[in-house]
mmCIF file of C-alpha atoms and ligand atoms in Angstrom:
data_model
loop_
_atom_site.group_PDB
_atom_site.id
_atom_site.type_symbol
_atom_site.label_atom_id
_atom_site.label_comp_id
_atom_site.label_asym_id
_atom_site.label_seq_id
_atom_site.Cartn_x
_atom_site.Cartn_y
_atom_site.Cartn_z
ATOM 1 C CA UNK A 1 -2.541 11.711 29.515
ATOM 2 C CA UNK A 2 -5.454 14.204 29.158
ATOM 3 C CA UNK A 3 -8.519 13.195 30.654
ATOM 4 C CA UNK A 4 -11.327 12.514 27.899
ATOM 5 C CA UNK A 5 -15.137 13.255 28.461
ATOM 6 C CA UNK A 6 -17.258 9.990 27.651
ATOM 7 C CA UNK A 7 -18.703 11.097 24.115
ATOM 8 C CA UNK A 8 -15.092 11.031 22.965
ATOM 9 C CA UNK A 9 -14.108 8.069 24.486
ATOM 10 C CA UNK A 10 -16.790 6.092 22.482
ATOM 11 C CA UNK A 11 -15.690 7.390 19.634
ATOM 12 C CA UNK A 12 -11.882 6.251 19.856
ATOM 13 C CA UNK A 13 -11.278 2.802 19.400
ATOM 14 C CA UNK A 14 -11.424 1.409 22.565
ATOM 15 C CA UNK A 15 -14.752 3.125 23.161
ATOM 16 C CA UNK A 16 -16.019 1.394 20.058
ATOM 17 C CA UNK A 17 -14.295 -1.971 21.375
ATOM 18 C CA UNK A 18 -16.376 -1.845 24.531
ATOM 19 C CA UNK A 19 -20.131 -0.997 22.705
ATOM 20 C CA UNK A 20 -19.195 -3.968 20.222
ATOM 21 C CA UNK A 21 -18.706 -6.118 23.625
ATOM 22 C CA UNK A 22 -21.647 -4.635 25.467
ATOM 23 C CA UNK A 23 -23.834 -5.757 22.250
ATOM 24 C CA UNK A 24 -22.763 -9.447 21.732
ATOM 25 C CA UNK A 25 -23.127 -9.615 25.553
ATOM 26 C CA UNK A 26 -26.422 -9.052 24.547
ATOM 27 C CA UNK A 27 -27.070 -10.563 21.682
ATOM 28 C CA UNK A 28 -25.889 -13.589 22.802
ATOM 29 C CA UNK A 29 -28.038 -13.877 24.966
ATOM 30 C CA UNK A 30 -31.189 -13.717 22.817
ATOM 31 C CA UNK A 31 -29.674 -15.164 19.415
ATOM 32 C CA UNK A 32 -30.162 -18.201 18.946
ATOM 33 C CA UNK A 33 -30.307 -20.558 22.427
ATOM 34 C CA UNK A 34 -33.286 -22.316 23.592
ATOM 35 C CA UNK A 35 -33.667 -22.901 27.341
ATOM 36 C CA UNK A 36 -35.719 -25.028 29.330
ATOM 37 C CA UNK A 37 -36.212 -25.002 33.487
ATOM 38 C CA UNK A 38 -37.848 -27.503 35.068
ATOM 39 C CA UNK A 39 -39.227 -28.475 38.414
ATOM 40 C CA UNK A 40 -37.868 -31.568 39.894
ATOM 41 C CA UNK A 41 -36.421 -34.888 38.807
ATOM 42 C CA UNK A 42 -38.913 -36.080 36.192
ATOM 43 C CA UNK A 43 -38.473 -32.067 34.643
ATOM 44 C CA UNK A 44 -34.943 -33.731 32.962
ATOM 45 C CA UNK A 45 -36.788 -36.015 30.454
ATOM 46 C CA UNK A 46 -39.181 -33.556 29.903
ATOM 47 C CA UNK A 47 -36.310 -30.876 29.295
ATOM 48 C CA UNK A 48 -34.621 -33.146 27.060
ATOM 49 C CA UNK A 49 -37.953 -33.968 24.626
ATOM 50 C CA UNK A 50 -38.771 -30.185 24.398
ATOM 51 C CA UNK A 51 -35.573 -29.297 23.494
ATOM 52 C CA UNK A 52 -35.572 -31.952 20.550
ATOM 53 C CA UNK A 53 -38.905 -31.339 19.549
ATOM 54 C CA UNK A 54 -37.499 -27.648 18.944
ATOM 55 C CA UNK A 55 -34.819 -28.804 17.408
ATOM 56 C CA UNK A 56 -36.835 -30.499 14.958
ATOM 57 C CA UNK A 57 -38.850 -27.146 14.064
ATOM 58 C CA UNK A 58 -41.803 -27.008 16.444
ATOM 59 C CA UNK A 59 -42.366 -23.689 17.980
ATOM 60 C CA UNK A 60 -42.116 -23.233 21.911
ATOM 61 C CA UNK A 61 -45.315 -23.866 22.857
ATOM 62 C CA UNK A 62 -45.320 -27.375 21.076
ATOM 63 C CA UNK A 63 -41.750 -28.060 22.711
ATOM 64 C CA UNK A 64 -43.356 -27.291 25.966
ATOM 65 C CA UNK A 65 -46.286 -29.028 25.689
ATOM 66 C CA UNK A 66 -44.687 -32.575 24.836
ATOM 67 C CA UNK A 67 -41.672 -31.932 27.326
ATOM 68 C CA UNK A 68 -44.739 -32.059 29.794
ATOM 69 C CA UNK A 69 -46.150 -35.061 28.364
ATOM 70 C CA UNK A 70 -43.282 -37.459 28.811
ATOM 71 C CA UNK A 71 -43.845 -37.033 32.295
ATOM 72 C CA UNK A 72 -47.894 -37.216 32.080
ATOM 73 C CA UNK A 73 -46.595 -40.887 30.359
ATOM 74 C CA UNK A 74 -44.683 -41.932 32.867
ATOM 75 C CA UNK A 75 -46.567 -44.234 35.566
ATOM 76 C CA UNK A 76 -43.725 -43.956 37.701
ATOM 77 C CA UNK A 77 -44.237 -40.029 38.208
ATOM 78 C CA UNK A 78 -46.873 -40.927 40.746
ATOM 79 C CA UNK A 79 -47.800 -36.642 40.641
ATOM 80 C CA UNK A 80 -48.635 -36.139 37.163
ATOM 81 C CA UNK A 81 -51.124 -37.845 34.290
ATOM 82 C CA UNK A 82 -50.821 -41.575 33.973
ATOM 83 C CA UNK A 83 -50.110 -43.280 37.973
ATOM 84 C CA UNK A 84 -50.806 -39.819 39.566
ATOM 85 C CA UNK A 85 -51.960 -40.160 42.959
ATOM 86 C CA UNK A 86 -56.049 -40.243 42.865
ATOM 87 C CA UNK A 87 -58.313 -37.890 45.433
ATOM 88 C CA UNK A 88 -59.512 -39.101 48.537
ATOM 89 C CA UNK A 89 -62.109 -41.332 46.895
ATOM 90 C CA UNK A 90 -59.780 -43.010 44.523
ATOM 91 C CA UNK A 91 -60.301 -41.034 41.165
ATOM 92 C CA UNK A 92 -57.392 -39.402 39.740
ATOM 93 C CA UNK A 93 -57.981 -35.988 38.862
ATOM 94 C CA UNK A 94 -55.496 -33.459 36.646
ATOM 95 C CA UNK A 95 -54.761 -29.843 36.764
ATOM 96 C CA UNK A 96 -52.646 -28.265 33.826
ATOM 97 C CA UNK A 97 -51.973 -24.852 31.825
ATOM 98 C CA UNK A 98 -50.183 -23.333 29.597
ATOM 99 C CA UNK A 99 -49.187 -19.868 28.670
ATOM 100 C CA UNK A 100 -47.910 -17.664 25.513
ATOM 101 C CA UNK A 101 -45.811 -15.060 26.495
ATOM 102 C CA UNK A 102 -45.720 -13.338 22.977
ATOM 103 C CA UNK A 103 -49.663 -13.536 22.762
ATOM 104 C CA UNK A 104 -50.467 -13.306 26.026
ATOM 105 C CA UNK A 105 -52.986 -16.125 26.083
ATOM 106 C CA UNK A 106 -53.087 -19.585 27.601
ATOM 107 C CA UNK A 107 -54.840 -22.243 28.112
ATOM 108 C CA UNK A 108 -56.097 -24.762 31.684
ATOM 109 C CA UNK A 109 -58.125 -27.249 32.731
ATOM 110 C CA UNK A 110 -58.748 -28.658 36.346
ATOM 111 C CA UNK A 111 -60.268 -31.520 37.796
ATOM 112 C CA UNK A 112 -59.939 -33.749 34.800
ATOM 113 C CA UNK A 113 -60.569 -37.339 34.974
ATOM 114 C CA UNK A 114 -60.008 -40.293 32.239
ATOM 115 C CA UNK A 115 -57.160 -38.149 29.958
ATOM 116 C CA UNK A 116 -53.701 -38.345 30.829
ATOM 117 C CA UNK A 117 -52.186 -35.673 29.021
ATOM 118 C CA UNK A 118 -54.074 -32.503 30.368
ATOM 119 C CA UNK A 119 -51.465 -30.058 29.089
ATOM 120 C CA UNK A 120 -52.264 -30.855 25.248
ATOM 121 C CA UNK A 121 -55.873 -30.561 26.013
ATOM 122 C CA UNK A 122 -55.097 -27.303 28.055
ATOM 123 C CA UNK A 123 -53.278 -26.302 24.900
ATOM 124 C CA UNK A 124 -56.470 -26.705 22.669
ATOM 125 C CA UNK A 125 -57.888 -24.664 24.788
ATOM 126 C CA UNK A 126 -55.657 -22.034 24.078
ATOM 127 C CA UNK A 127 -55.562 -22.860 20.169
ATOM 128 C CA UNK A 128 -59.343 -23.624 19.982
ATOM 129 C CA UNK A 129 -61.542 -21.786 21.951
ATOM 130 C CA UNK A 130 -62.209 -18.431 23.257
ATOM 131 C CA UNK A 131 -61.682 -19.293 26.517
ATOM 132 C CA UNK A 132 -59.025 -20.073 28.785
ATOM 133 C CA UNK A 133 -59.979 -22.328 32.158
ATOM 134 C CA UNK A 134 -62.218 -25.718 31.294
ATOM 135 C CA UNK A 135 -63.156 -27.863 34.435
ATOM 136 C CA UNK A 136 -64.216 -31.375 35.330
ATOM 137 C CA UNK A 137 -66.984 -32.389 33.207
ATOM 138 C CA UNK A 138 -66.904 -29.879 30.947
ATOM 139 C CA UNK A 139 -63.111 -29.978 30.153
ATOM 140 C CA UNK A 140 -63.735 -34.175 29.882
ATOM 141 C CA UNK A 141 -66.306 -33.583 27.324
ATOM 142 C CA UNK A 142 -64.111 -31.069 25.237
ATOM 143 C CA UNK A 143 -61.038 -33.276 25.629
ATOM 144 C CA UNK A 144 -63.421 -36.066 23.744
ATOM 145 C CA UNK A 145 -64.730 -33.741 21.289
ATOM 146 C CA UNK A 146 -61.062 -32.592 20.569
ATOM 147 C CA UNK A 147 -60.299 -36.847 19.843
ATOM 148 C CA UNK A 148 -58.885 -38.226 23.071
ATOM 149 C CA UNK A 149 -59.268 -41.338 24.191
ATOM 150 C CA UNK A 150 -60.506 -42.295 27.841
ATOM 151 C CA UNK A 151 -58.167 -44.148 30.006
ATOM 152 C CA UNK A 152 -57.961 -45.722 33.605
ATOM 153 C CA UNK A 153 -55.276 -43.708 34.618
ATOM 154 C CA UNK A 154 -54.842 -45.327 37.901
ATOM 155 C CA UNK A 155 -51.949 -47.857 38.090
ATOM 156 C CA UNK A 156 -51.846 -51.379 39.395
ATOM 157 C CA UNK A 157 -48.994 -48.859 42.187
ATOM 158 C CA UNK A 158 -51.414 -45.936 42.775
ATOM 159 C CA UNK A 159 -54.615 -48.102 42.978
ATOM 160 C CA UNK A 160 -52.212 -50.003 45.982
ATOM 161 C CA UNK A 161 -51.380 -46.549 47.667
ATOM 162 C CA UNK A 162 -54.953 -45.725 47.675
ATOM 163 C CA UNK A 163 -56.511 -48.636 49.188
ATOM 164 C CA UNK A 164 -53.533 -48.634 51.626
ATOM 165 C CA UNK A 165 -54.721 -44.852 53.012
ATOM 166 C CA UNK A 166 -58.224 -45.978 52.759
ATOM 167 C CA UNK A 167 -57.970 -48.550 55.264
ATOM 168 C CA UNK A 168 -55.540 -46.930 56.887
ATOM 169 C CA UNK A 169 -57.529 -45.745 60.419
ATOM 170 C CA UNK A 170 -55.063 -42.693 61.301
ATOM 171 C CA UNK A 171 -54.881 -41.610 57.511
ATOM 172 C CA UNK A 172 -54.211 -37.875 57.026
ATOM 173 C CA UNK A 173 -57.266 -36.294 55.316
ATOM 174 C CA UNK A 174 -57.298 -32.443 53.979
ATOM 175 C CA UNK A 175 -59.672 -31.872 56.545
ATOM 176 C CA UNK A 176 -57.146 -32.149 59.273
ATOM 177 C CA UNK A 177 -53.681 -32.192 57.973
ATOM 178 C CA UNK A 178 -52.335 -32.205 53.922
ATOM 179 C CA UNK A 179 -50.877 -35.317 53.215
ATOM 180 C CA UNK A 180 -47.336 -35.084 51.281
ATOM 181 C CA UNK A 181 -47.006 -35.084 47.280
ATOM 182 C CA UNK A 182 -46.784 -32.164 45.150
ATOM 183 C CA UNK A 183 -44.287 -32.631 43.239
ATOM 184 C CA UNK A 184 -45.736 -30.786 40.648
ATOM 185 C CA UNK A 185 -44.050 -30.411 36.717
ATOM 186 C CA UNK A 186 -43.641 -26.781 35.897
ATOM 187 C CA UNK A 187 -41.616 -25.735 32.677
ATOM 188 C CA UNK A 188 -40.376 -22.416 31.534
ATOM 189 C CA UNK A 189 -38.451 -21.628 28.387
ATOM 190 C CA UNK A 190 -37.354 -19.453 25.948
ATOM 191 C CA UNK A 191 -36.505 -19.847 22.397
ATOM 192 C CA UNK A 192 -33.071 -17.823 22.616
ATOM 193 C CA UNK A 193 -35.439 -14.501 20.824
ATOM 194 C CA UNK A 194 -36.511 -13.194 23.673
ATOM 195 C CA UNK A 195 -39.886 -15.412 23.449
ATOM 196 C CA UNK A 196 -41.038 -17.242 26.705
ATOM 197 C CA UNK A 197 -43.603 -19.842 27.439
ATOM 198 C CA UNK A 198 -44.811 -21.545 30.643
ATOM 199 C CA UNK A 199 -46.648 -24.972 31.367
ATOM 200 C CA UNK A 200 -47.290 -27.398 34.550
ATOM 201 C CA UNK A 201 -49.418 -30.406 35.173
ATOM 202 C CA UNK A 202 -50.031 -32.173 37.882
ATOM 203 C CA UNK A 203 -52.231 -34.767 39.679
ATOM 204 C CA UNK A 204 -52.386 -32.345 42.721
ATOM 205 C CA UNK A 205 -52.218 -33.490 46.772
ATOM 206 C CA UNK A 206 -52.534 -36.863 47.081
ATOM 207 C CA UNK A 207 -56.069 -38.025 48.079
ATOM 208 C CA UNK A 208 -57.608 -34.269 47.780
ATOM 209 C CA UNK A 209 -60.948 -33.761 48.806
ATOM 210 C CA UNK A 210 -62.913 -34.386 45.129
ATOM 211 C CA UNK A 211 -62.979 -31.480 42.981
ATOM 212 C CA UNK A 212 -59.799 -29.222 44.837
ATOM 213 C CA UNK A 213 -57.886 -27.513 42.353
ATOM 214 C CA UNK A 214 -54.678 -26.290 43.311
ATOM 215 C CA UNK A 215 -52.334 -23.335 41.758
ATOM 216 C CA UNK A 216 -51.199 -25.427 38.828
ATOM 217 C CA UNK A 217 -53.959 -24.258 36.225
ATOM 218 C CA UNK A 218 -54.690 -21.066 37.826
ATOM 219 C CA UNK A 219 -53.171 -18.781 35.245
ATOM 220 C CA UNK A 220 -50.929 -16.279 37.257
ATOM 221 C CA UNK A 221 -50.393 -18.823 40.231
ATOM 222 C CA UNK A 222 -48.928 -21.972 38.304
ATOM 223 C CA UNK A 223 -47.925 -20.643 35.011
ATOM 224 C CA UNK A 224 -47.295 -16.784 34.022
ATOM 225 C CA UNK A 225 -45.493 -15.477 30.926
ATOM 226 C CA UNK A 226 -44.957 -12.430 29.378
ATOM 227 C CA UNK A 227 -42.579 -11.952 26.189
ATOM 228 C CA UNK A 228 -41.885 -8.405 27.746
ATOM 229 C CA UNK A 229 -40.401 -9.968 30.499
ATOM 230 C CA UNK A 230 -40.097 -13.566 31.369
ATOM 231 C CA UNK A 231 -41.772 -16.208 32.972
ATOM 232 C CA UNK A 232 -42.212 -18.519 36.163
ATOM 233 C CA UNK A 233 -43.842 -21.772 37.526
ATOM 234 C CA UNK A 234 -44.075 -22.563 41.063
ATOM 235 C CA UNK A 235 -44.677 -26.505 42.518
ATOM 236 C CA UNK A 236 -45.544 -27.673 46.350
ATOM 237 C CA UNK A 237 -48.333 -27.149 48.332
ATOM 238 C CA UNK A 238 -51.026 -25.131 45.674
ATOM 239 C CA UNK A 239 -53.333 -24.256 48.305
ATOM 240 C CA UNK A 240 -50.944 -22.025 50.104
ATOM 241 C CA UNK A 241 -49.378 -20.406 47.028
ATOM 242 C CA UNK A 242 -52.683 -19.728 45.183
ATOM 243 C CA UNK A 243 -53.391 -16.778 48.079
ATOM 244 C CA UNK A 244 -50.123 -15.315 46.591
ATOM 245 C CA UNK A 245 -50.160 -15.812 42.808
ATOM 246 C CA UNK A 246 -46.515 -16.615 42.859
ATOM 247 C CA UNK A 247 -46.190 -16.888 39.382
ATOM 248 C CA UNK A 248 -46.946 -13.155 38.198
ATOM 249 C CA UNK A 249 -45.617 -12.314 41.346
ATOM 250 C CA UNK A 250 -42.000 -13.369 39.869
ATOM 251 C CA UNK A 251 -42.531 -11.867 36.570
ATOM 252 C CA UNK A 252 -43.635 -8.374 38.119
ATOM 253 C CA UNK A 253 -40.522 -8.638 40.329
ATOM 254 C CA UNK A 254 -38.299 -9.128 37.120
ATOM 255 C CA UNK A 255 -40.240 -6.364 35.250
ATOM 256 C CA UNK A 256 -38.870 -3.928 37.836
ATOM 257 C CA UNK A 257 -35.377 -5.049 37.385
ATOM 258 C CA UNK A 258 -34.742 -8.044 39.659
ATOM 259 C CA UNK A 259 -33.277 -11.213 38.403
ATOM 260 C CA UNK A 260 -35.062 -13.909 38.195
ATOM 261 C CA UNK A 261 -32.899 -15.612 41.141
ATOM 262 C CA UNK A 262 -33.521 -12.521 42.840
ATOM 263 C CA UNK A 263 -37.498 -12.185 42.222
ATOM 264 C CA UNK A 264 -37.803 -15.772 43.155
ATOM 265 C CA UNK A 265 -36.641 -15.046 46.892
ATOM 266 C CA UNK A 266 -38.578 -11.931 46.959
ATOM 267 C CA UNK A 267 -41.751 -14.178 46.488
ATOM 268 C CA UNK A 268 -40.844 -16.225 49.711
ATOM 269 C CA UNK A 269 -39.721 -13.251 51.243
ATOM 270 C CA UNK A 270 -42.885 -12.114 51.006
ATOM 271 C CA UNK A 271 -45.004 -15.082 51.834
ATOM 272 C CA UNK A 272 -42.675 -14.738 55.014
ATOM 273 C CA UNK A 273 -43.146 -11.401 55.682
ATOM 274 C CA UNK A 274 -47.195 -11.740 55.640
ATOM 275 C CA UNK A 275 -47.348 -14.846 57.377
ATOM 276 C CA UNK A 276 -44.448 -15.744 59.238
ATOM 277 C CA UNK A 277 -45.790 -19.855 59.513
ATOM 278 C CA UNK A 278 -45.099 -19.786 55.657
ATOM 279 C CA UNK A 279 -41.773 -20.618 56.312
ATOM 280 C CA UNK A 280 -42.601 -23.981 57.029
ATOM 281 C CA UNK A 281 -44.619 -24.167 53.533
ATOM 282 C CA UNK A 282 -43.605 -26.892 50.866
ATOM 283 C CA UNK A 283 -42.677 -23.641 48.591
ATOM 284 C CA UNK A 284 -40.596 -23.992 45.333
ATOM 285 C CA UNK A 285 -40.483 -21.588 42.505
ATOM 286 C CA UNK A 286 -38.589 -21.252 38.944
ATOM 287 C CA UNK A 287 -38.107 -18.729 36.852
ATOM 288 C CA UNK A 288 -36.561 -17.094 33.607
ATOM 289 C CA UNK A 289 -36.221 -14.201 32.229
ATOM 290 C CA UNK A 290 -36.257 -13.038 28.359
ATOM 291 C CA UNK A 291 -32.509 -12.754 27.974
ATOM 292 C CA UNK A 292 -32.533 -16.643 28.946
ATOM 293 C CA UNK A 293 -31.140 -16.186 32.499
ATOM 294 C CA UNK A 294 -32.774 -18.331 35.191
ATOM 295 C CA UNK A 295 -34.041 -18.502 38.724
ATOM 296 C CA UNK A 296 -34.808 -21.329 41.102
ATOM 297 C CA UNK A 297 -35.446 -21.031 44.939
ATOM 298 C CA UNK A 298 -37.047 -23.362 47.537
ATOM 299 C CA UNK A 299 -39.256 -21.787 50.843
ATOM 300 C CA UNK A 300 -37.223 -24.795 52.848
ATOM 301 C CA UNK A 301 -34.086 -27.084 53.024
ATOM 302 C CA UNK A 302 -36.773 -30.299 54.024
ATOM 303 C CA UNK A 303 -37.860 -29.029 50.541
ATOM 304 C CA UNK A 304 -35.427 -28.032 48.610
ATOM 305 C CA UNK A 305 -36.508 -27.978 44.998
ATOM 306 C CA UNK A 306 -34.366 -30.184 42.763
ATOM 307 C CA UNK A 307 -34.380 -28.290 39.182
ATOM 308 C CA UNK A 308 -33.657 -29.473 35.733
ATOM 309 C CA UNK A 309 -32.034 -27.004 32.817
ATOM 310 C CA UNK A 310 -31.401 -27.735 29.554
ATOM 311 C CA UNK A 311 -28.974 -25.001 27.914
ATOM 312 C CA UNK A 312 -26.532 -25.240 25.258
ATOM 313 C CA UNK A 313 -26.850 -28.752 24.476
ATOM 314 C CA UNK A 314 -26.235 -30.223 27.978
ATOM 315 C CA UNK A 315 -28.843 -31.578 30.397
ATOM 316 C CA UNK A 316 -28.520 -30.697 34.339
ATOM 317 C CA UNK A 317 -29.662 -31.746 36.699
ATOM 318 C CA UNK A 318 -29.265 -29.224 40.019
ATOM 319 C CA UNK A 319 -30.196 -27.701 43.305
ATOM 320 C CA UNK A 320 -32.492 -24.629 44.339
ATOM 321 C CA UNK A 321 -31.076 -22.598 47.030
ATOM 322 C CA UNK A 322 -33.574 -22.900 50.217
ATOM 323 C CA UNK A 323 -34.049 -19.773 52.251
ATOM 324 C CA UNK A 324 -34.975 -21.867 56.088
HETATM 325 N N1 LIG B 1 -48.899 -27.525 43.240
HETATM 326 C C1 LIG B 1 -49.783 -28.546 42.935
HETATM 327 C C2 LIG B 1 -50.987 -28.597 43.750
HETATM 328 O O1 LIG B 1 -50.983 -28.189 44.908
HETATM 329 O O2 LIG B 1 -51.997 -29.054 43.254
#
């Protein structure tokens, strides 16, 4: 048979056969199928919620945002809204954000007391104002302007786990050591366009020194999204991974070509290669890319990141990969 140069293969039939497969590889990826990552256990309710709320004609942003807030419900997620864990002097205090990847605009607040869903009010932020980070006070007094209510948000559970550390005489304090609990909920999706959005909130470490904010509303640490490319979300210990802004960290990776498995182990790589005691670091990361495939990678097997994904339908829920 005589050897044909490639312009003439793609214009006999089997050439054409293989451009029509290269496109529906394509388009299927973008036509048509939400997706929705999330961190850790509680993320598989929230997954489930978002997705429905999309089905029912909301737009991304809103699936996201009350995905998130099933968790912020749930007293017995004792690291997020309602039965967080309070700071060190018993006052429960939320961090949460939320970004547009097609605008390019989002939304936080930190430190806020007495409202247990901080993502919606992070999202008014976004929707209502001109500006994108409110904190403590200030974020309190929008969140009442904007019509919600104030609530104890400690539980009969958390109040317990408080006084318990309190009197507690060898209690770990963020002075010396961090106590455990981060188990933060981060959430990225795509509407099966090519259109990506990511959220977290969290109560932050457990019995924080008042007023510490940790990566979760620190746009480009806890959130990061960008329609051009993807988008990530990163949960564990936020004062570590704020001095690497994991989250556009990711997305840059994926912008120059690496999947998002791939540009989620280049983060830790990283923190590795700077600091080599970062391998010890309550690390996890997630992220997705524009075409809908995902990423999900944990700094350590003592934490390994359990994910949740919600694609085509089914709800999962799985296991990062953990590089030490
Ligand atoms: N990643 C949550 C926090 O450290 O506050």
């Amino acid at each position: 048979m005589e050897p044909i140069d490639r312009r003439s293969f793609m214009k006999s039939v089997a050439g054409a056969a293989v451009l029509v497969a290269a496109d529906s590889a394509r388009t299927k990826a973008y036509e048509g199928s939400p997706v929705f990552l999330s961190t850790w256990v509680h993320g598989k309710p929230a997954n489930e919620r978002a997705a429905e709320v999309f089905k029912a004609g909301g737009n991304l942003l809103d699936a996201v945002e009350k995905g998130i807030n099933v968790a912020e419900n749930d007293p017995n997620v004792t690291s997020v809204g309602y039965g967080g864990l309070p700071n060190a002097q018993g006052v429960v205090e939320l961090d949460a954000a939320i970004i547009d990847g097609t605008r390019h605009r989002a939304g936080a607040v930190c430190s806020l007391r007495e409202i247990k869903n901080p993502i919606s009010v992070a999202r008014l932020v976004l929707e209502k104002t001109q500006h994108t980070t409110l904190a403590g006070e200030g974020a309190l007094r929008f969140a009442l302007q904007m019509g919600f209510r104030p609530e104890q948000l400690l539980t009969p559970e958390s109040l317990k786990k408080w006084l318990d550390w309190k009197a507690n005489p060898q209690r770990k304090t963020f002075w010396l050591n961090p106590a455990d609990n981060h188990d933060t909920l981060g959430m990225v999706a795509t509407d099966g366009k090519g259109h990506v959005v990511s959220g977290c909130s969290t109560s932050g470490l457990a019995w924080k020194i008042p007023g510490r904010v940790g990566d979760s509303p620190l746009i480009g640490c806890g959130v990061y999204a960008d329609d051009n490319v993807g988008a990530a979300s990163a949960t564990g210990n936020g004062d570590l991974m704020s001095n690497y802004c994991t989250s556009i960290s990711i997305v840059h990776y994926m912008a120059r070509g690496a999947s998002p498995q791939d540009a989620c182990t280049e983060l830790l790589e990283h923190m590795v290669k700077t600091d080599p005691d970062n391998r010890t670091g309550d690390v996890c990361v997630i992220a997705i890319n524009n075409r809908g495939e995902i990423g999900a990678a944990a700094m350590k097997k003592s934490y390994r990141l359990k994910y949740a994904l919600w694609r085509d339908g089914e709800s999962q829920l799985l296991e990062s990969v953990a590089l030490y």
